[in-house]
Amino acid sequence: MLDAHSQLPTRLADLVASRLCHDLVNPLGAIGNGVELLEMTGKADGPEMELIRDAVRAAEARIRLFRLAFGGAGPDQSTSNREAREAVDGYFHQSRITGHWRIEGDRPRQEIKLLLLMLLCAETSLPMGGDLYLQDGQDGGLAVEAHGPRLAVDDDLWGILAGGEVPDEMNLKPSQAQFAVAVHAASALGLEMSYVANEAAVRLTAR
């Protein structure tokens, strides 16, 4: 479990992520409303407006999921099952990956945060697309399974999850930030992560 001092940078990062997602979703919503108004006047026909409409929806969906995954999550907060499920469905809309939400009931926000971070980690194992299953672990905790035609697991990168820290010599890319954040999210819940990978599937668990 991380102490209060070591958690400070993580809390600040959570606040920054929450602020960015909150401030970005408002103008995107305004663009979406503008497109709807144009549709009502019959001026939104054509492939150009369809591209704008799809881009706005995709951006809104990604921000919703990123807010839950990277934003702040207090121990007394909860996330509704509907909000989390819709965030996953929207994130993978028009994607080669399909998300399967198998979680029942509302959950503490910290659990949803960790589960979605695990999803973002598991997503990297499906370069050719496939299926991601989000569910409770068979012996408690949380689990995400990835199934696809070709699985790619970077053991050095995934080793961050199993080892519980980012090695000093490793320089993460922005697209890999979820691996480091997931370690802190699991620690906040007193959980440890592990993974098993073979040719058929990748299973990431936190318990």
Coordinates of C-alpha atoms in Angstrom, one line a residue:
M1 CA 0.0 0.0 0.0
L2 CA 1.4 3.4 -0.9
D3 CA 1.9 6.0 1.9
A4 CA 0.4 9.5 1.8
H5 CA 3.6 11.1 0.6
S6 CA 4.2 8.7 -2.3
Q7 CA 0.5 9.1 -3.4
L8 CA 0.8 12.9 -3.8
P9 CA 2.1 12.8 -7.4
T10 CA -0.6 10.3 -8.3
R11 CA -3.4 12.4 -6.8
L12 CA -2.1 15.5 -8.7
A13 CA -2.1 13.5 -11.9
D14 CA -5.6 12.3 -11.2
L15 CA -6.7 15.9 -10.7
V16 CA -5.1 17.1 -14.0
A17 CA -6.7 14.2 -15.9
S18 CA -10.1 15.0 -14.4
R19 CA -9.7 18.7 -15.3
L20 CA -8.7 18.0 -18.8
C21 CA -11.5 15.6 -19.5
H22 CA -14.1 17.8 -17.9
D23 CA -13.0 20.9 -19.9
L24 CA -12.7 19.1 -23.2
V25 CA -16.0 17.3 -23.1
N26 CA -18.0 20.6 -22.9
P27 CA -16.8 22.1 -26.3
L28 CA -17.2 18.7 -27.9
G29 CA -20.8 18.6 -26.6
A30 CA -21.3 22.0 -28.1
I31 CA -20.1 20.8 -31.5
G32 CA -22.4 17.8 -31.3
N33 CA -25.4 20.1 -30.4
G34 CA -24.5 22.3 -33.4
V35 CA -24.5 19.4 -35.7
E36 CA -27.9 18.3 -34.4
L37 CA -29.3 21.8 -35.0
L38 CA -28.0 21.7 -38.6
E39 CA -29.7 18.4 -39.0
M40 CA -33.0 19.9 -37.9
T41 CA -32.7 22.6 -40.5
G42 CA -31.8 20.1 -43.2
K43 CA -28.3 21.6 -43.7
A44 CA -26.3 18.7 -42.3
D45 CA -26.6 16.3 -45.2
G46 CA -23.5 14.9 -46.9
P47 CA -20.4 12.8 -46.1
E48 CA -18.6 15.8 -44.6
M49 CA -21.1 16.3 -41.8
E50 CA -21.2 12.5 -41.2
L51 CA -17.5 12.6 -40.7
I52 CA -17.8 15.5 -38.2
R53 CA -20.6 13.7 -36.4
D54 CA -18.7 10.4 -36.1
A55 CA -15.5 12.2 -35.0
V56 CA -17.3 14.1 -32.2
R57 CA -19.0 10.9 -30.9
A58 CA -15.7 9.0 -30.9
A59 CA -13.9 11.8 -29.1
E60 CA -16.7 12.1 -26.5
A61 CA -16.6 8.4 -25.9
R62 CA -12.8 8.3 -25.4
I63 CA -12.9 11.2 -23.0
R64 CA -15.6 9.5 -20.9
L65 CA -13.6 6.4 -20.6
F66 CA -10.3 8.3 -19.9
R67 CA -12.0 10.3 -17.2
L68 CA -13.0 7.1 -15.4
A69 CA -9.6 5.5 -16.0
F70 CA -7.2 8.4 -15.3
G71 CA -9.3 10.8 -13.3
G72 CA -9.7 11.0 -9.5
A73 CA -11.4 8.2 -7.7
G74 CA -12.1 8.6 -3.9
P75 CA -12.8 5.7 -1.6
D76 CA -16.3 7.0 -1.0
Q77 CA -17.3 7.4 -4.6
S78 CA -19.1 4.9 -6.8
T79 CA -19.8 4.5 -10.5
S80 CA -23.0 3.2 -11.9
N81 CA -23.0 0.0 -13.9
R82 CA -24.7 1.8 -16.8
E83 CA -22.1 4.6 -16.9
A84 CA -19.1 2.2 -16.9
R85 CA -20.7 -0.2 -19.5
E86 CA -21.6 2.7 -21.8
A87 CA -18.1 4.1 -21.6
V88 CA -16.7 0.8 -22.7
D89 CA -19.2 0.3 -25.5
G90 CA -18.6 3.9 -26.8
Y91 CA -14.8 3.5 -26.6
F92 CA -14.9 0.5 -28.9
H93 CA -17.6 1.7 -31.2
Q94 CA -16.4 1.2 -34.8
S95 CA -13.3 -0.5 -33.5
R96 CA -11.8 -3.9 -34.4
I97 CA -12.1 -4.7 -30.7
T98 CA -15.3 -5.6 -29.0
G99 CA -15.7 -5.0 -25.3
H100 CA -17.8 -7.4 -23.3
W101 CA -19.0 -6.0 -20.0
R102 CA -19.7 -8.8 -17.5
I103 CA -19.8 -6.9 -14.3
E104 CA -23.0 -6.8 -12.2
G105 CA -24.2 -3.8 -10.2
D106 CA -22.7 -0.5 -9.3
R107 CA -19.1 -0.5 -8.1
P108 CA -16.7 1.7 -6.1
R109 CA -15.2 4.2 -8.4
Q110 CA -11.7 2.9 -7.5
E111 CA -12.6 -0.5 -8.8
I112 CA -13.9 0.8 -12.0
K113 CA -10.8 2.9 -12.5
L114 CA -8.6 -0.1 -12.1
L115 CA -10.7 -2.3 -14.3
L116 CA -10.6 0.3 -17.1
L117 CA -6.9 0.7 -16.8
M118 CA -6.6 -3.0 -17.1
L119 CA -8.7 -2.8 -20.2
L120 CA -6.4 -0.2 -21.7
C121 CA -3.4 -2.4 -20.9
A122 CA -5.1 -5.5 -22.4
E123 CA -6.0 -3.5 -25.5
T124 CA -2.4 -3.3 -26.5
S125 CA -2.3 -7.1 -26.9
L126 CA -4.8 -7.0 -29.7
P127 CA -3.1 -5.4 -32.7
M128 CA -5.4 -7.2 -35.1
G129 CA -8.5 -6.7 -33.1
G130 CA -10.5 -9.2 -31.1
D131 CA -12.6 -9.4 -27.9
L132 CA -12.0 -8.1 -24.4
Y133 CA -14.0 -9.5 -21.5
L134 CA -14.3 -7.5 -18.3
Q135 CA -15.5 -9.6 -15.3
D136 CA -15.0 -10.5 -11.7
G137 CA -12.1 -12.9 -11.0
Q138 CA -13.0 -16.5 -10.4
D139 CA -11.4 -16.3 -6.9
G140 CA -12.2 -12.6 -6.2
G141 CA -10.8 -9.4 -7.5
L142 CA -11.1 -8.2 -11.1
A143 CA -10.2 -9.8 -14.4
V144 CA -9.8 -8.8 -18.1
E145 CA -9.3 -11.4 -20.8
A146 CA -8.2 -10.7 -24.4
H147 CA -8.9 -13.1 -27.3
G148 CA -7.9 -12.4 -30.8
P149 CA -6.4 -13.7 -34.1
R150 CA -2.9 -12.5 -33.1
L151 CA -1.8 -11.7 -29.5
A152 CA 1.2 -9.4 -28.8
V153 CA 2.5 -9.2 -25.2
D154 CA 5.6 -7.2 -24.4
D155 CA 6.9 -9.0 -21.3
D156 CA 9.0 -6.0 -20.2
L157 CA 6.0 -3.7 -20.4
W158 CA 3.6 -6.2 -18.8
G159 CA 6.2 -7.0 -16.2
I160 CA 5.4 -3.6 -14.7
L161 CA 2.0 -4.9 -13.7
A162 CA 3.3 -8.1 -12.2
G163 CA 6.3 -6.4 -10.5
G164 CA 4.3 -3.5 -9.1
E165 CA 6.6 -0.8 -10.2
V166 CA 8.2 0.9 -13.2
P167 CA 11.9 0.1 -13.5
D168 CA 14.1 3.1 -13.4
E169 CA 15.7 2.3 -16.7
M170 CA 12.4 2.0 -18.5
N171 CA 11.1 5.0 -20.5
L172 CA 7.4 4.7 -21.0
K173 CA 5.7 6.1 -24.1
P174 CA 2.5 8.2 -23.6
S175 CA 0.5 5.4 -25.1
Q176 CA 1.8 3.1 -22.3
A177 CA 0.9 5.4 -19.4
Q178 CA -1.9 3.1 -18.3
F179 CA 0.6 0.4 -17.2
A180 CA 2.2 2.7 -14.6
V181 CA -1.2 4.2 -13.5
A182 CA -2.7 0.8 -13.1
V183 CA 0.0 -0.2 -10.6
H184 CA -0.9 2.8 -8.3
A185 CA -4.7 2.1 -8.8
A186 CA -4.2 -1.5 -7.7
S187 CA -2.1 -0.5 -4.7
A188 CA -4.7 1.9 -3.6
L189 CA -7.1 -1.1 -3.3
G190 CA -4.5 -3.3 -1.7
L191 CA -4.5 -5.6 -4.8
E192 CA -1.7 -7.2 -6.8
M193 CA -1.8 -7.9 -10.5
S194 CA -0.6 -10.8 -12.5
Y195 CA -1.1 -12.1 -16.0
V196 CA -1.0 -15.3 -18.0
A197 CA -0.5 -15.2 -21.8
N198 CA -0.5 -18.0 -24.4
E199 CA -1.5 -18.3 -28.1
A200 CA -5.2 -18.4 -27.3
A201 CA -5.7 -15.6 -24.7
V202 CA -4.2 -13.2 -22.3
R203 CA -5.7 -13.0 -18.8
L204 CA -4.9 -10.1 -16.5
T205 CA -6.1 -10.3 -12.9
A206 CA -6.0 -8.1 -9.8
R207 CA -6.6 -9.6 -6.5

